[in-house]
Amino acid sequence: MKQFALGWSHGDALVLSTAAMLAECRFDLGGRDFRPFARAPWMGQVSDPAIIGHLRELGGDFACLPFGAGPPQPIGPPEWAELMGEPPLVPIHGPAGDAEWELVARTEHSVTLGLDYPADSLVRRLERRVAGRPGAPVLDSSLTIYPRRSGAVSVGLHPILRLPEARGQLRLEAEFEFGLVHPRQVGAGEAQEFTSLNHVPHRGGKIDLSHVPLGEPNFSAQLCGMRGPLRAVFLEEGAEVEIDWDRDLLPSLQIWCTDRGIEGEPWQGRYRGIGLEPIASAFDLNTQLSERPNPISRRGVATAVQLQADTPLTLSHTVSAFATGSTAAGGG
């Protein structure tokens, strides 16, 4: 594993060759350091190759293609369970989230890494660029997909913010067409759909997903048809981030919140973070499901990206940091 440090006028960051992972990022907010991304406590300590790359070095942002993790058995409401006929692909979230990427280009404030995909893959190659934006506390990232042939594939970006210690101290703001609770958390006869983060179905009642931590070990939902960027306000710190991206290509946002809720290696009940993940996918379910008609795509929200042979496609996203009440510097 190699490390690539970058710095610019308003911060510094560290990108790893493993999964092209953003391991660290510090924003300078007028002389005040702000570090909004999560960082696994085991980073740099796991060498077991049986553990997927992005879990060995679980930092603040990486890319997934295809986007999907399972589960191995059908789950949830019948309209979802009946579509889960295939086991999840290995590695989960595709080679992008597992392999060692190679250096393509590097400057003082940016790094570009590349990864060749297997010869039988729809995708020939990926290139990921991470750069600090001179003059602003903004981190710009792009993922360029070089298709081998035409077809559809699920794609996701995977920013993960840290969770404050106190319950409800990270406020989430988002506008979307409709939201769905992850099928694995929907019991027989329970509601799945919602239209506001303030009132999300959970165990026959409601929870407020606009303020995390929730007091729940694990919770996931998908915001479909995003109408603007996602804003996350660290209430006790007087600082915010805005995540903006190409919503015409990645129309949904998956929220994955885990608060010491995952056991086994390398988690061991230690990890706290909230993934705010721009996706063209049906949750993080079996990737084949996302490429076929499903309850989300049937409502006009794409769950896969359409690729054209030999025509590169670039997906961009920005993470902008600013003091509470100021104007975001970013824009995707």
CSV table of C-alpha atoms in Angstrom, one decimal:
chain,number,residue,atom,x,y,z
A,1,MET,CA,0.0,0.0,0.0
A,2,LYS,CA,1.3,3.5,-1.0
A,3,GLN,CA,0.3,6.8,0.5
A,4,PHE,CA,-0.1,10.1,-1.4
A,5,ALA,CA,-0.2,13.3,0.5
A,6,LEU,CA,-1.6,16.5,-1.0
A,7,GLY,CA,-2.0,20.0,0.4
A,8,TRP,CA,-3.6,23.3,-0.8
A,9,SER,CA,-4.4,26.7,0.6
A,10,HIS,CA,-7.3,25.5,2.8
A,11,GLY,CA,-6.3,22.0,3.9
A,12,ASP,CA,-4.5,18.8,3.4
A,13,ALA,CA,-5.4,15.2,2.7
A,14,LEU,CA,-4.0,11.7,2.3
A,15,VAL,CA,-5.0,9.2,-0.4
A,16,LEU,CA,-4.0,5.5,-0.3
A,17,SER,CA,-3.4,3.2,-3.2
A,18,THR,CA,-5.6,0.6,-1.5
A,19,ALA,CA,-9.1,1.2,-3.0
A,20,ALA,CA,-7.9,4.7,-3.9
A,21,MET,CA,-9.1,5.5,-0.4
A,22,LEU,CA,-9.3,9.0,1.1
A,23,ALA,CA,-7.7,8.2,4.4
A,24,GLU,CA,-7.5,11.7,5.9
A,25,CYS,CA,-8.7,15.2,5.2
A,26,ARG,CA,-8.3,18.4,7.2
A,27,PHE,CA,-10.1,21.6,6.2
A,28,ASP,CA,-8.8,25.0,7.4
A,29,LEU,CA,-11.8,27.2,8.3
A,30,GLY,CA,-10.2,30.5,9.0
A,31,GLY,CA,-7.4,29.1,11.2
A,32,ARG,CA,-9.7,26.4,12.7
A,33,ASP,CA,-9.1,22.7,11.8
A,34,PHE,CA,-12.1,20.7,10.8
A,35,ARG,CA,-12.0,17.0,10.1
A,36,PRO,CA,-15.4,15.7,9.1
A,37,PHE,CA,-14.6,12.3,7.7
A,38,ALA,CA,-14.7,9.0,9.6
A,39,ARG,CA,-11.6,6.9,10.1
A,40,ALA,CA,-11.6,3.3,11.2
A,41,PRO,CA,-9.6,2.7,14.4
A,42,TRP,CA,-7.8,-0.3,12.8
A,43,MET,CA,-6.5,1.6,9.8
A,44,GLY,CA,-2.9,0.6,9.1
A,45,GLN,CA,-3.1,-2.4,11.4
A,46,VAL,CA,-4.9,-5.1,9.2
A,47,SER,CA,-2.8,-7.1,6.7
A,48,ASP,CA,-5.1,-10.1,6.2
A,49,PRO,CA,-5.7,-10.4,2.4
A,50,ALA,CA,-9.0,-12.2,3.1
A,51,ILE,CA,-10.4,-8.9,4.4
A,52,ILE,CA,-11.5,-6.7,1.5
A,53,GLY,CA,-9.3,-3.7,0.7
A,54,HIS,CA,-11.7,-0.9,1.6
A,55,LEU,CA,-12.3,-2.5,5.0
A,56,ARG,CA,-8.6,-2.9,5.7
A,57,GLU,CA,-8.2,0.8,5.2
A,58,LEU,CA,-11.7,2.2,5.8
A,59,GLY,CA,-11.3,6.0,5.6
A,60,GLY,CA,-13.5,8.8,4.4
A,61,ASP,CA,-14.2,8.4,0.7
A,62,PHE,CA,-13.9,5.8,-2.1
A,63,ALA,CA,-15.6,4.6,-5.2
A,64,CYS,CA,-17.6,1.5,-5.9
A,65,LEU,CA,-18.2,-0.2,-9.3
A,66,PRO,CA,-20.3,-2.2,-9.4
A,67,PHE,CA,-22.0,-0.9,-6.3
A,68,GLY,CA,-23.4,-3.7,-4.2
A,69,ALA,CA,-22.8,-5.9,-1.2
A,70,GLY,CA,-25.5,-8.5,-1.0
A,71,PRO,CA,-27.1,-10.0,1.0
A,72,PRO,CA,-26.5,-13.7,0.1
A,73,GLN,CA,-30.2,-14.6,0.9
A,74,PRO,CA,-33.5,-12.9,-0.1
A,75,ILE,CA,-34.6,-10.4,2.6
A,76,GLY,CA,-37.4,-7.8,3.2
A,77,PRO,CA,-40.8,-7.2,1.6
A,78,PRO,CA,-41.8,-9.6,-1.2
A,79,GLU,CA,-41.4,-7.1,-4.0
A,80,TRP,CA,-37.7,-6.9,-3.0
A,81,ALA,CA,-37.0,-10.5,-1.9
A,82,GLU,CA,-38.4,-12.0,-5.1
A,83,LEU,CA,-35.7,-10.2,-7.1
A,84,MET,CA,-32.8,-11.5,-5.1
A,85,GLY,CA,-32.0,-14.6,-7.1
A,86,GLU,CA,-28.2,-14.4,-7.3
A,87,PRO,CA,-25.6,-14.2,-4.6
A,88,PRO,CA,-23.6,-11.0,-4.3
A,89,LEU,CA,-20.6,-10.6,-6.5
A,90,VAL,CA,-17.1,-10.9,-5.0
A,91,PRO,CA,-15.4,-8.6,-4.1
A,92,ILE,CA,-18.3,-6.5,-2.8
A,93,HIS,CA,-18.4,-3.0,-4.3
A,94,GLY,CA,-16.3,-4.3,-7.2
A,95,PRO,CA,-12.5,-4.3,-7.8
A,96,ALA,CA,-12.5,-0.5,-7.2
A,97,GLY,CA,-13.1,-1.0,-3.5
A,98,ASP,CA,-10.5,-3.8,-3.1
A,99,ALA,CA,-7.6,-3.5,-5.4
A,100,GLU,CA,-4.3,-1.6,-5.3
A,101,TRP,CA,-4.6,1.4,-7.7
A,102,GLU,CA,-1.6,2.7,-9.6
A,103,LEU,CA,-0.3,6.3,-9.7
A,104,VAL,CA,-1.2,8.1,-12.9
A,105,ALA,CA,-0.4,11.8,-12.1
A,106,ARG,CA,0.4,13.9,-9.1
A,107,THR,CA,0.8,17.5,-8.2
A,108,GLU,CA,1.1,19.4,-4.9
A,109,HIS,CA,-2.6,19.6,-4.5
A,110,SER,CA,-3.9,16.6,-6.4
A,111,VAL,CA,-3.4,12.9,-7.1
A,112,THR,CA,-4.8,10.7,-9.9
A,113,LEU,CA,-4.9,6.9,-9.6
A,114,GLY,CA,-5.9,4.3,-12.1
A,115,LEU,CA,-7.1,0.7,-12.1
A,116,ASP,CA,-7.5,-1.8,-14.9
A,117,TYR,CA,-10.5,-4.1,-14.7
A,118,PRO,CA,-10.6,-7.8,-15.6
A,119,ALA,CA,-10.7,-8.7,-19.3
A,120,ASP,CA,-14.3,-10.0,-19.1
A,121,SER,CA,-15.6,-6.9,-17.4
A,122,LEU,CA,-18.0,-4.3,-19.0
A,123,VAL,CA,-15.5,-1.7,-17.7
A,124,ARG,CA,-12.0,-1.6,-19.0
A,125,ARG,CA,-10.5,0.9,-16.6
A,126,LEU,CA,-11.2,3.5,-13.9
A,127,GLU,CA,-9.3,6.7,-13.0
A,128,ARG,CA,-10.0,8.6,-9.8
A,129,ARG,CA,-8.7,12.1,-9.1
A,130,VAL,CA,-8.7,13.8,-5.7
A,131,ALA,CA,-7.8,17.4,-5.5
A,132,GLY,CA,-7.9,20.3,-3.0
A,133,ARG,CA,-9.4,23.4,-4.6
A,134,PRO,CA,-7.0,26.4,-4.3
A,135,GLY,CA,-8.6,29.3,-2.5
A,136,ALA,CA,-11.4,27.3,-0.8
A,137,PRO,CA,-12.0,24.6,1.8
A,138,VAL,CA,-13.2,22.2,-0.9
A,139,LEU,CA,-12.2,18.7,-1.9
A,140,ASP,CA,-13.0,17.9,-5.5
A,141,SER,CA,-13.1,14.2,-6.7
A,142,SER,CA,-13.8,12.6,-10.0
A,143,LEU,CA,-14.2,9.0,-11.2
A,144,THR,CA,-13.7,8.4,-15.0
A,145,ILE,CA,-15.1,5.2,-16.3
A,146,TYR,CA,-13.6,3.7,-19.5
A,147,PRO,CA,-16.1,1.2,-20.9
A,148,ARG,CA,-15.0,-1.8,-22.8
A,149,ARG,CA,-18.5,-2.3,-24.3
A,150,SER,CA,-22.0,-0.8,-23.9
A,151,GLY,CA,-24.1,-1.8,-21.0
A,152,ALA,CA,-25.5,-0.9,-17.6
A,153,VAL,CA,-23.8,-1.1,-14.2
A,154,SER,CA,-24.5,0.1,-10.7
A,155,VAL,CA,-22.2,2.8,-9.5
A,156,GLY,CA,-21.7,4.5,-6.1
A,157,LEU,CA,-19.5,7.0,-4.4
A,158,HIS,CA,-18.8,6.4,-0.7
A,159,PRO,CA,-18.1,9.5,1.5
A,160,ILE,CA,-18.3,8.6,5.2
A,161,LEU,CA,-18.6,11.2,7.9
A,162,ARG,CA,-17.7,10.7,11.6
A,163,LEU,CA,-20.5,10.5,14.1
A,164,PRO,CA,-20.5,12.9,17.1
A,165,GLU,CA,-20.5,11.3,20.5
A,166,ALA,CA,-23.8,13.0,21.6
A,167,ARG,CA,-27.1,11.7,20.1
A,168,GLY,CA,-28.6,13.9,17.4
A,169,GLN,CA,-25.7,16.3,17.1
A,170,LEU,CA,-25.2,15.8,13.3
A,171,ARG,CA,-28.1,17.4,11.4
A,172,LEU,CA,-28.8,16.1,7.8
A,173,GLU,CA,-30.6,18.3,5.3
A,174,ALA,CA,-31.8,16.9,1.9
A,175,GLU,CA,-34.6,17.3,-0.6
A,176,PHE,CA,-35.7,14.2,-2.5
A,177,GLU,CA,-38.6,12.7,-4.3
A,178,PHE,CA,-39.2,9.7,-2.0
A,179,GLY,CA,-37.3,7.7,0.5
A,180,LEU,CA,-37.2,4.0,1.3
A,181,VAL,CA,-35.9,2.1,4.4
A,182,HIS,CA,-33.5,-0.6,3.5
A,183,PRO,CA,-35.4,-3.9,2.9
A,184,ARG,CA,-33.3,-5.7,5.6
A,185,GLN,CA,-34.9,-3.4,8.2
A,186,VAL,CA,-38.5,-3.7,7.1
A,187,GLY,CA,-40.6,-6.4,8.7
A,188,ALA,CA,-43.8,-8.0,7.5
A,189,GLY,CA,-46.5,-5.4,7.1
A,190,GLU,CA,-44.3,-2.5,8.1
A,191,ALA,CA,-44.1,0.7,6.2
A,192,GLN,CA,-41.0,1.3,4.0
A,193,GLU,CA,-41.6,4.7,2.3
A,194,PHE,CA,-41.2,8.2,3.6
A,195,THR,CA,-41.1,11.8,2.3
A,196,SER,CA,-39.2,13.5,5.1
A,197,LEU,CA,-36.1,12.7,7.1
A,198,ASN,CA,-37.9,13.8,10.2
A,199,HIS,CA,-40.4,10.9,10.0
A,200,VAL,CA,-38.9,7.7,8.8
A,201,PRO,CA,-40.6,4.3,9.4
A,202,HIS,CA,-38.9,2.1,12.0
A,203,ARG,CA,-40.3,-0.9,13.9
A,204,GLY,CA,-43.9,0.2,13.5
A,205,GLY,CA,-43.1,3.7,14.6
A,206,LYS,CA,-41.0,6.6,13.4
A,207,ILE,CA,-37.5,7.9,13.9
A,208,ASP,CA,-35.8,11.2,13.1
A,209,LEU,CA,-33.2,10.5,10.5
A,210,SER,CA,-32.4,14.2,10.2
A,211,HIS,CA,-30.5,14.1,13.5
A,212,VAL,CA,-27.8,11.4,14.1
A,213,PRO,CA,-26.5,9.4,15.9
A,214,LEU,CA,-29.9,7.8,16.3
A,215,GLY,CA,-29.3,5.6,19.3
A,216,GLU,CA,-29.5,2.6,16.9
A,217,PRO,CA,-26.6,0.4,16.1
A,218,ASN,CA,-27.4,0.2,12.4
A,219,PHE,CA,-29.8,1.9,10.1
A,220,SER,CA,-29.9,2.4,6.3
A,221,ALA,CA,-32.2,4.1,3.9
A,222,GLN,CA,-32.2,5.4,0.3
A,223,LEU,CA,-33.2,8.9,-0.7
A,224,CYS,CA,-34.5,8.6,-4.3
A,225,GLY,CA,-34.6,11.4,-6.8
A,226,MET,CA,-32.3,13.8,-5.0
A,227,ARG,CA,-33.2,17.4,-5.8
A,228,GLY,CA,-30.0,19.1,-4.4
A,229,PRO,CA,-26.9,18.4,-2.4
A,230,LEU,CA,-26.7,16.8,1.0
A,231,ARG,CA,-25.8,19.1,3.9
A,232,ALA,CA,-24.5,17.8,7.2
A,233,VAL,CA,-24.2,20.2,10.2
A,234,PHE,CA,-22.0,19.4,13.1
A,235,LEU,CA,-24.1,21.3,15.7
A,236,GLU,CA,-21.7,21.3,18.6
A,237,GLU,CA,-18.7,22.3,16.4
A,238,GLY,CA,-20.2,25.2,14.4
A,239,ALA,CA,-19.1,23.6,11.1
A,240,GLU,CA,-20.8,22.0,8.1
A,241,VAL,CA,-20.1,20.0,5.0
A,242,GLU,CA,-22.0,20.0,1.7
A,243,ILE,CA,-21.7,16.9,-0.6
A,244,ASP,CA,-22.6,17.8,-4.2
A,245,TRP,CA,-22.5,15.5,-7.2
A,246,ASP,CA,-23.8,14.7,-10.7
A,247,ARG,CA,-27.4,13.9,-9.8
A,248,ASP,CA,-28.4,13.3,-13.4
A,249,LEU,CA,-26.1,10.3,-13.4
A,250,LEU,CA,-26.3,9.3,-9.7
A,251,PRO,CA,-29.9,10.2,-8.7
A,252,SER,CA,-30.1,8.7,-5.2
A,253,LEU,CA,-28.3,8.9,-1.9
A,254,GLN,CA,-27.9,5.9,0.3
A,255,ILE,CA,-27.6,6.7,4.0
A,256,TRP,CA,-25.7,4.0,5.9
A,257,CYS,CA,-25.4,4.7,9.6
A,258,THR,CA,-23.5,2.3,11.9
A,259,ASP,CA,-22.8,3.1,15.6
A,260,ARG,CA,-20.7,0.3,16.9
A,261,GLY,CA,-23.2,-2.1,15.3
A,262,ILE,CA,-21.0,-4.5,13.3
A,263,GLU,CA,-19.1,-7.4,14.9
A,264,GLY,CA,-16.5,-9.7,13.4
A,265,GLU,CA,-13.2,-8.7,11.8
A,266,PRO,CA,-12.1,-6.0,11.5
A,267,TRP,CA,-15.1,-4.2,13.0
A,268,GLN,CA,-15.3,-5.8,16.5
A,269,GLY,CA,-18.0,-3.4,17.5
A,270,ARG,CA,-15.7,-0.4,17.3
A,271,TYR,CA,-16.7,1.5,14.2
A,272,ARG,CA,-18.8,4.7,14.1
A,273,GLY,CA,-19.7,6.5,10.9
A,274,ILE,CA,-22.4,7.6,8.5
A,275,GLY,CA,-22.0,6.9,4.8
A,276,LEU,CA,-23.7,9.5,2.6
A,277,GLU,CA,-23.4,7.8,-0.7
A,278,PRO,CA,-24.4,9.2,-4.1
A,279,ILE,CA,-25.6,6.1,-6.1
A,280,ALA,CA,-27.2,4.8,-9.2
A,281,SER,CA,-28.2,1.6,-7.5
A,282,ALA,CA,-31.0,-0.1,-5.6
A,283,PHE,CA,-29.6,0.2,-2.1
A,284,ASP,CA,-26.4,-1.9,-1.7
A,285,LEU,CA,-28.2,-5.1,-2.8
A,286,ASN,CA,-27.1,-7.7,-5.3
A,287,THR,CA,-25.7,-5.8,-8.2
A,288,GLN,CA,-27.7,-7.7,-10.8
A,289,LEU,CA,-30.9,-6.5,-9.2
A,290,SER,CA,-29.9,-2.9,-9.8
A,291,GLU,CA,-29.4,-3.5,-13.5
A,292,ARG,CA,-32.9,-4.9,-14.0
A,293,PRO,CA,-36.3,-3.4,-13.4
A,294,ASN,CA,-36.9,-3.0,-9.6
A,295,PRO,CA,-39.3,-1.0,-7.3
A,296,ILE,CA,-37.0,2.1,-7.6
A,297,SER,CA,-36.3,2.1,-11.3
A,298,ARG,CA,-39.9,1.4,-12.1
A,299,ARG,CA,-40.7,4.8,-10.5
A,300,GLY,CA,-38.3,6.6,-12.9
A,301,VAL,CA,-35.2,6.7,-10.7
A,302,ALA,CA,-32.2,5.1,-12.4
A,303,THR,CA,-30.5,2.3,-10.4
A,304,ALA,CA,-27.6,1.8,-12.9
A,305,VAL,CA,-25.5,4.0,-15.2
A,306,GLN,CA,-25.7,3.4,-18.9
A,307,LEU,CA,-22.3,3.1,-20.5
A,308,GLN,CA,-21.4,3.4,-24.2
A,309,ALA,CA,-18.5,1.4,-25.7
A,310,ASP,CA,-15.2,3.3,-25.8
A,311,THR,CA,-16.9,6.5,-24.5
A,312,PRO,CA,-15.4,7.6,-21.2
A,313,LEU,CA,-17.9,8.8,-18.5
A,314,THR,CA,-16.8,11.1,-15.7
A,315,LEU,CA,-18.7,11.4,-12.4
A,316,SER,CA,-17.7,14.3,-10.2
A,317,HIS,CA,-18.4,15.1,-6.6
A,318,THR,CA,-17.3,17.8,-4.1
A,319,VAL,CA,-17.1,18.0,-0.4
A,320,SER,CA,-17.2,21.6,0.8
A,321,ALA,CA,-16.5,22.7,4.4
A,322,PHE,CA,-17.6,25.9,6.0
A,323,ALA,CA,-18.4,27.5,9.3
A,324,THR,CA,-22.1,27.3,10.3
A,325,GLY,CA,-24.1,30.0,8.7
A,326,SER,CA,-21.6,30.8,5.9
A,327,THR,CA,-22.1,30.0,2.2
A,328,ALA,CA,-20.8,26.8,0.7
A,329,ALA,CA,-17.8,27.2,-1.6
A,330,GLY,CA,-18.5,24.1,-3.6
A,331,GLY,CA,-20.7,22.9,-6.4
A,332,GLY,CA,-20.8,19.8,-8.4
